[in-house]
Tab-separated table of C-alpha atoms and ligand atoms in Angstrom:
chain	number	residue	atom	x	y	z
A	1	UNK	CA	110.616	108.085	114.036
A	2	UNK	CA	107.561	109.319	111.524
A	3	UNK	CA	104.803	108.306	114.201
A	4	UNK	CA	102.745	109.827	111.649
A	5	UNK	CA	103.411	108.281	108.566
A	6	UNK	CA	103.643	104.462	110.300
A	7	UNK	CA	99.926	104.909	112.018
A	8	UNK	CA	97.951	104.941	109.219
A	9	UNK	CA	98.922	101.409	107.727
A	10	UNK	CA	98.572	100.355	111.229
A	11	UNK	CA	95.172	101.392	111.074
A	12	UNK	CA	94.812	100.117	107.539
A	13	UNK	CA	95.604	96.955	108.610
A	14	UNK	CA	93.280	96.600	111.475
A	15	UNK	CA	90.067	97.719	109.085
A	16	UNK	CA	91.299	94.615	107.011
A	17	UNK	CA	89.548	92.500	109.597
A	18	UNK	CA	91.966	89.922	109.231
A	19	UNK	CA	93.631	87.238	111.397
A	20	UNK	CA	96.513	89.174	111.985
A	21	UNK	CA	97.539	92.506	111.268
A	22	UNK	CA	100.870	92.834	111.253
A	23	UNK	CA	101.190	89.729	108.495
A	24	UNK	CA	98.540	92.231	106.209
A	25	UNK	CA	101.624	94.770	106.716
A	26	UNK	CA	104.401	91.726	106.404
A	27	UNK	CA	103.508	90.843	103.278
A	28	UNK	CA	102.384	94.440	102.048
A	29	UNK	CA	106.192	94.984	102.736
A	30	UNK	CA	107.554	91.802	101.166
A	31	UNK	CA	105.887	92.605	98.184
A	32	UNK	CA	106.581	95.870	97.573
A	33	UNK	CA	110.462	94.765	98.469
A	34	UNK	CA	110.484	92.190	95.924
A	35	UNK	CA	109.137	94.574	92.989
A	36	UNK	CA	111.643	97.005	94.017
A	37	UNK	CA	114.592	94.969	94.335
A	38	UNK	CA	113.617	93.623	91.014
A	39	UNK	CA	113.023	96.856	89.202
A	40	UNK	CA	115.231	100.072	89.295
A	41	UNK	CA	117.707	99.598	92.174
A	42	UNK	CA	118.558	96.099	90.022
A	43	UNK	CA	121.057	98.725	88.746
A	44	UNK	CA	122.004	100.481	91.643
A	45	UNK	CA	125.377	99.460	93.189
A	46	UNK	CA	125.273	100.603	96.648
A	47	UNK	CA	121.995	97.909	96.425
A	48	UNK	CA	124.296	95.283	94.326
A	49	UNK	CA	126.950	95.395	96.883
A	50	UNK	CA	124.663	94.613	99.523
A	51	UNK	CA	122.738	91.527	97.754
A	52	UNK	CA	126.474	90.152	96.765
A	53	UNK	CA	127.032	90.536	100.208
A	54	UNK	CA	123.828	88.547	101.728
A	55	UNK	CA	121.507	87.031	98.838
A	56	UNK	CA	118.183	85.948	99.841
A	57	UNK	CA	116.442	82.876	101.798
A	58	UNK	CA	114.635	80.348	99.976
A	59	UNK	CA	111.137	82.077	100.593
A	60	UNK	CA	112.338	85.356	99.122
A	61	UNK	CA	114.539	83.797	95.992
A	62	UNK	CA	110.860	82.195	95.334
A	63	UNK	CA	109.129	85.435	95.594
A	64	UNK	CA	110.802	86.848	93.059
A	65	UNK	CA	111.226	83.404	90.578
A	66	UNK	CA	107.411	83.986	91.115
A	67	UNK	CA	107.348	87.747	90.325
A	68	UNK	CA	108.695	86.893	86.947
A	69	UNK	CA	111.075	89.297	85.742
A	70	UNK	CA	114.100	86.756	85.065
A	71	UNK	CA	116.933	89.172	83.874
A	72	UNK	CA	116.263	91.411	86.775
A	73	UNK	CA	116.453	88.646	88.889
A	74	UNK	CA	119.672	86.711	87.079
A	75	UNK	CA	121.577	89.761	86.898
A	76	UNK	CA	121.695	90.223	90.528
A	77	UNK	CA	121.660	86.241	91.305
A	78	UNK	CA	125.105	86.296	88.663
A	79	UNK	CA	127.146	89.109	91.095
A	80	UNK	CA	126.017	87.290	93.876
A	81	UNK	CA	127.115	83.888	92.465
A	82	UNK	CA	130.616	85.254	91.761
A	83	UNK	CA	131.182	86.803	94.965
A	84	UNK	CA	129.730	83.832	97.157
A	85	UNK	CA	132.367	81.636	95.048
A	86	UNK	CA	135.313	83.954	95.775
A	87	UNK	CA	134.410	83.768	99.736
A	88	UNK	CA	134.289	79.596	99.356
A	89	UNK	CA	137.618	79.896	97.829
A	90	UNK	CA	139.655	80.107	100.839
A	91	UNK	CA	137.314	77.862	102.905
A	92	UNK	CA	137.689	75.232	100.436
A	93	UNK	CA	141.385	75.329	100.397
A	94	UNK	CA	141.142	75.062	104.400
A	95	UNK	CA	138.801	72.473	104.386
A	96	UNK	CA	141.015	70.538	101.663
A	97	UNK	CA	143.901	71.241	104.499
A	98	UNK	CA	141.480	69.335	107.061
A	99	UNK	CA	140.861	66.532	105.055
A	100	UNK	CA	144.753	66.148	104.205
A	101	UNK	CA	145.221	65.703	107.826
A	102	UNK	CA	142.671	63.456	108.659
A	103	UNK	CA	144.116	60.873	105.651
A	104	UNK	CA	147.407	61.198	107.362
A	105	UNK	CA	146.707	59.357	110.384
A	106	UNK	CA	147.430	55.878	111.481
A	107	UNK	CA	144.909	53.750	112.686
A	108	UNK	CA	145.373	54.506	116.286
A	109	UNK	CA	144.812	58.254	115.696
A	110	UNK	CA	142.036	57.919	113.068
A	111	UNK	CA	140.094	56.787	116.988
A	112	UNK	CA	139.994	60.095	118.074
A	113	UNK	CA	138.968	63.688	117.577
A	114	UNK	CA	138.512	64.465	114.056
A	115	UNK	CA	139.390	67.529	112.525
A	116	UNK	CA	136.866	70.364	114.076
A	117	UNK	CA	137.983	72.164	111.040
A	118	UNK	CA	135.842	70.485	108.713
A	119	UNK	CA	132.152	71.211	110.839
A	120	UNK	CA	133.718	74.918	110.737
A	121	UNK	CA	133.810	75.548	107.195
A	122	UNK	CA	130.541	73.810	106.759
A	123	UNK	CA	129.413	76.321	109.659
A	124	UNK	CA	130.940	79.328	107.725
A	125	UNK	CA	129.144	78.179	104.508
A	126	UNK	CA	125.960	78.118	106.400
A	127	UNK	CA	126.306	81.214	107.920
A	128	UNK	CA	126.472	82.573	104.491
A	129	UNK	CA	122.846	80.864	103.205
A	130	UNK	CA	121.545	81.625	106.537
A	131	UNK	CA	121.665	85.529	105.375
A	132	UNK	CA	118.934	87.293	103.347
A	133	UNK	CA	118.791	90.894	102.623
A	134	UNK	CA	114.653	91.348	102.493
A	135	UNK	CA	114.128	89.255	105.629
A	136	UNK	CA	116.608	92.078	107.420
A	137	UNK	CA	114.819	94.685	105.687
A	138	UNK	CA	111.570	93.229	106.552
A	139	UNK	CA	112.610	92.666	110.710
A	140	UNK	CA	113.500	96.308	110.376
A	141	UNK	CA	110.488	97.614	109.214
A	142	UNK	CA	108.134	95.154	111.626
A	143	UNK	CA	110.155	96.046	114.724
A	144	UNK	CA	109.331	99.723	113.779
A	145	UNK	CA	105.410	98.932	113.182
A	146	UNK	CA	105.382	96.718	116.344
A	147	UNK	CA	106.665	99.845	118.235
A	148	UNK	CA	103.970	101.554	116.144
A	149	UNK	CA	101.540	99.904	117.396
A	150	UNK	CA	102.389	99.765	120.892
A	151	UNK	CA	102.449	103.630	120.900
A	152	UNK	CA	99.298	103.834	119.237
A	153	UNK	CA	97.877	101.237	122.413
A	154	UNK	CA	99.512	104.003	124.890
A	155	UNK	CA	97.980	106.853	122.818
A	156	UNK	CA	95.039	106.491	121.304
A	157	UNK	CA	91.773	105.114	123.002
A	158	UNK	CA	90.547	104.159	119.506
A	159	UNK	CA	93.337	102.039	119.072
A	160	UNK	CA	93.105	100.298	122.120
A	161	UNK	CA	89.190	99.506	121.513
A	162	UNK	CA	90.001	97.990	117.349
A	163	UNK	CA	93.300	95.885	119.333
A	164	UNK	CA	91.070	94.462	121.991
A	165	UNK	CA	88.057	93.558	119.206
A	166	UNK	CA	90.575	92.218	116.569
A	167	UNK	CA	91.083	88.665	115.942
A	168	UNK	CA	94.650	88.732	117.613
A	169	UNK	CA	98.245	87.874	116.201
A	170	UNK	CA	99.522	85.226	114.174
A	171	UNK	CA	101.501	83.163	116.829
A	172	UNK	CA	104.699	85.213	115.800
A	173	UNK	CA	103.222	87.918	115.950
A	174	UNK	CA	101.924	87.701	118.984
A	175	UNK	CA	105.426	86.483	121.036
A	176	UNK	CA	106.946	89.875	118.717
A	177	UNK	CA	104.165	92.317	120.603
A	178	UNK	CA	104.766	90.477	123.932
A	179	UNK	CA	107.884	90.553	123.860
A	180	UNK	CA	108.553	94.297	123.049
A	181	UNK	CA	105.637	95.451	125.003
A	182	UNK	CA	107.801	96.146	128.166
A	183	UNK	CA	110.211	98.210	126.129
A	184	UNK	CA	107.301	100.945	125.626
A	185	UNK	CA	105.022	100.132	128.387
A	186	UNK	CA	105.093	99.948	132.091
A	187	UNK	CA	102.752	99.488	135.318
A	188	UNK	CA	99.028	99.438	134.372
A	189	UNK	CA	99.536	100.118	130.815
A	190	UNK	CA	101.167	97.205	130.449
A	191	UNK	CA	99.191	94.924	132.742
A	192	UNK	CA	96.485	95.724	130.445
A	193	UNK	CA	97.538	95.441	127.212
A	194	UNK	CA	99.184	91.790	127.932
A	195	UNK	CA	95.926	90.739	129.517
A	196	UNK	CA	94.186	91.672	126.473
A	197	UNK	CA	96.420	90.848	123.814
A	198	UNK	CA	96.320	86.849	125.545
A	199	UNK	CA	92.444	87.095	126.222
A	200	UNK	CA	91.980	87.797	122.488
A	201	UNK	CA	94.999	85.532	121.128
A	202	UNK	CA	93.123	82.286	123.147
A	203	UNK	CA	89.650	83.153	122.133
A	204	UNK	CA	90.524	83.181	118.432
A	205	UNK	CA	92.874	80.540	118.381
A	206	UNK	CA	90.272	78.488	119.476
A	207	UNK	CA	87.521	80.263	117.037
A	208	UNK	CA	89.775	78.935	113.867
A	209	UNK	CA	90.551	75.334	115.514
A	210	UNK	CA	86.949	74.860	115.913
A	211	UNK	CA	86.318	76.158	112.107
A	212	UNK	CA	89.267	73.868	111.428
A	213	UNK	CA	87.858	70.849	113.376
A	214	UNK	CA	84.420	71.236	111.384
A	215	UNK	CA	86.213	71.399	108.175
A	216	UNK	CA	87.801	67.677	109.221
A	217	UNK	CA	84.058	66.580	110.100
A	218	UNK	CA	82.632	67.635	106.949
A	219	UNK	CA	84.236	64.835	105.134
A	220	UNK	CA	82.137	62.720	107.583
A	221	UNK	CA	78.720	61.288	105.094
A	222	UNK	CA	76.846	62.774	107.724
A	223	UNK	CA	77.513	65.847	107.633
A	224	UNK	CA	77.645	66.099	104.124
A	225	UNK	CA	74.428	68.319	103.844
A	226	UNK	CA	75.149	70.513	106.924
A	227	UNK	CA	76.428	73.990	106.252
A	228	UNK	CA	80.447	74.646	105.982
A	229	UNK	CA	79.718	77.645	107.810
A	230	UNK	CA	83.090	79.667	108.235
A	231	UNK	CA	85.328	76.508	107.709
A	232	UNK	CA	86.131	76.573	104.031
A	233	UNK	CA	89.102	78.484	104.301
A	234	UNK	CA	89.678	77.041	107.781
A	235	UNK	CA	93.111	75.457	106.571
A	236	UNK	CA	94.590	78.353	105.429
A	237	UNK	CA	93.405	80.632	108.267
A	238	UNK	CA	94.520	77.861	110.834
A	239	UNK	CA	98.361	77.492	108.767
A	240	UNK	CA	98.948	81.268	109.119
A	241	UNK	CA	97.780	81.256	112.466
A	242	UNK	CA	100.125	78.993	113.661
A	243	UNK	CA	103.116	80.531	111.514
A	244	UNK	CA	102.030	83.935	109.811
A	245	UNK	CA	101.923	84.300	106.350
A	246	UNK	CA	102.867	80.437	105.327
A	247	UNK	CA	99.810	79.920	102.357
B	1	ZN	ZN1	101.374	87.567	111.910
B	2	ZN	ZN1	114.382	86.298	103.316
């Protein structure tokens, strides 16, 4: 992989002095996604083929509704249309079959096991929403900066001082780190990065739930006139904590 290319957003993201750095790079990522799926490679088949293939979740349809650019975004929601309606074409027929069956039965047989057909094609349809070409894109790209960043923990001291004085991981984030921390690391090295990664992930979880709690008491008439203090933005910061990037 380009070590060298991936460190230095790393690093960006941990000068950001944020609540978690790899949502800074998520959503860096997302966004740059969306304005390129919506601009040139609109036109580009290999890319068409692929979005007729998979579509996009609700989050990412949004993201680009949002971005604005309507044709871009209706010619490749059209191709995708007309494909996803050719693929329902033989599950409806089977489906139809299923239900055929089922209104054939007498009364005694009508008791028993329906036609596991049915569930099936509604699994097969959901299988098909359940795809979305960014989000694959974008667990690509944060496996590869998770890696990133654990070989930046092994390999630079610098990097292992910014980790252990950052404000941790969104909850996501942190589970993703945890989990592919024994992939790169072993022994010691390892020891030590899970004890600090937790250390820091409990400290400012409970650093935003008590900004959070203050923000509930300063609806309180008596408190009216005391500072906010770092609690105005508590509910966002406390949202994304919990699941990274939501608001
Ligand atoms: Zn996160
Ligand atoms: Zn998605």
């Amino acid at each position: 992989m380009n070590q060298h290319i991936d460190t230095i957003p790393v690093w960006d993201a941990y000068k950001s002095d944020c609540e978690c750095p790899l949502c800074v790079l998520a959503k860096k990522n997302e966004e740059e996604y969306v304005d390129n799926f919506l601009g040139a490679s609109v036109m580009e088949p290999d890319r068409r083929v692929e979005v007729n293939e998979k579509g996009f979740c609700r989050r990412h349809f949004k993201m680009m509704f949002d971005a604005g650019n309507r044709l871009g975004l209706a010619l490749m929601t059209d191709t995708y249309m007309k494909r996803t309606i050719e693929k329902l074409a033989e599950n409806a027929r089977r489906v139809a079959a299923a239900g055929n069956e089922e209104a054939k039965k007498n009364f005694i047989a009508r008791m028993g096991k329906k036609s596991a057909d049915i569930p099936a094609c509604a699994d097969e349809i959901l299988e098909l929403t359940g795809r979305c070409i960014l989000c694959e894109r974008l667990n690509t790209a944060m496996d590869r900066y998770v890696y990133t960043l654990l070989y930046m923990y092994k390999h630079e001291a610098e990097f292992r001082k910014a980790l252990a004085s950052s404000k941790g991981f969104c909850l996501d984030h942190y589970a993703q780190v945890m989990k592919a921390a024994p992939q790169h690391l072993s022994g010691k090295e390892l020891n030590e990065l899970i004890e600090t990664i937790t250390k820091i992930e409990l400290e400012n979880l409970n650093r935003v739930e008590k900004d959070l709690e203050w923000f509930t008491l300063k609806f309180d008439y008596r408190n009216r006139d005391k500072p906010w203090g770092n609690s105005q933005d508590a509910v966002e910061r406390s949202v994304n904590k919990m699941r990274g990037g939501a608001v």
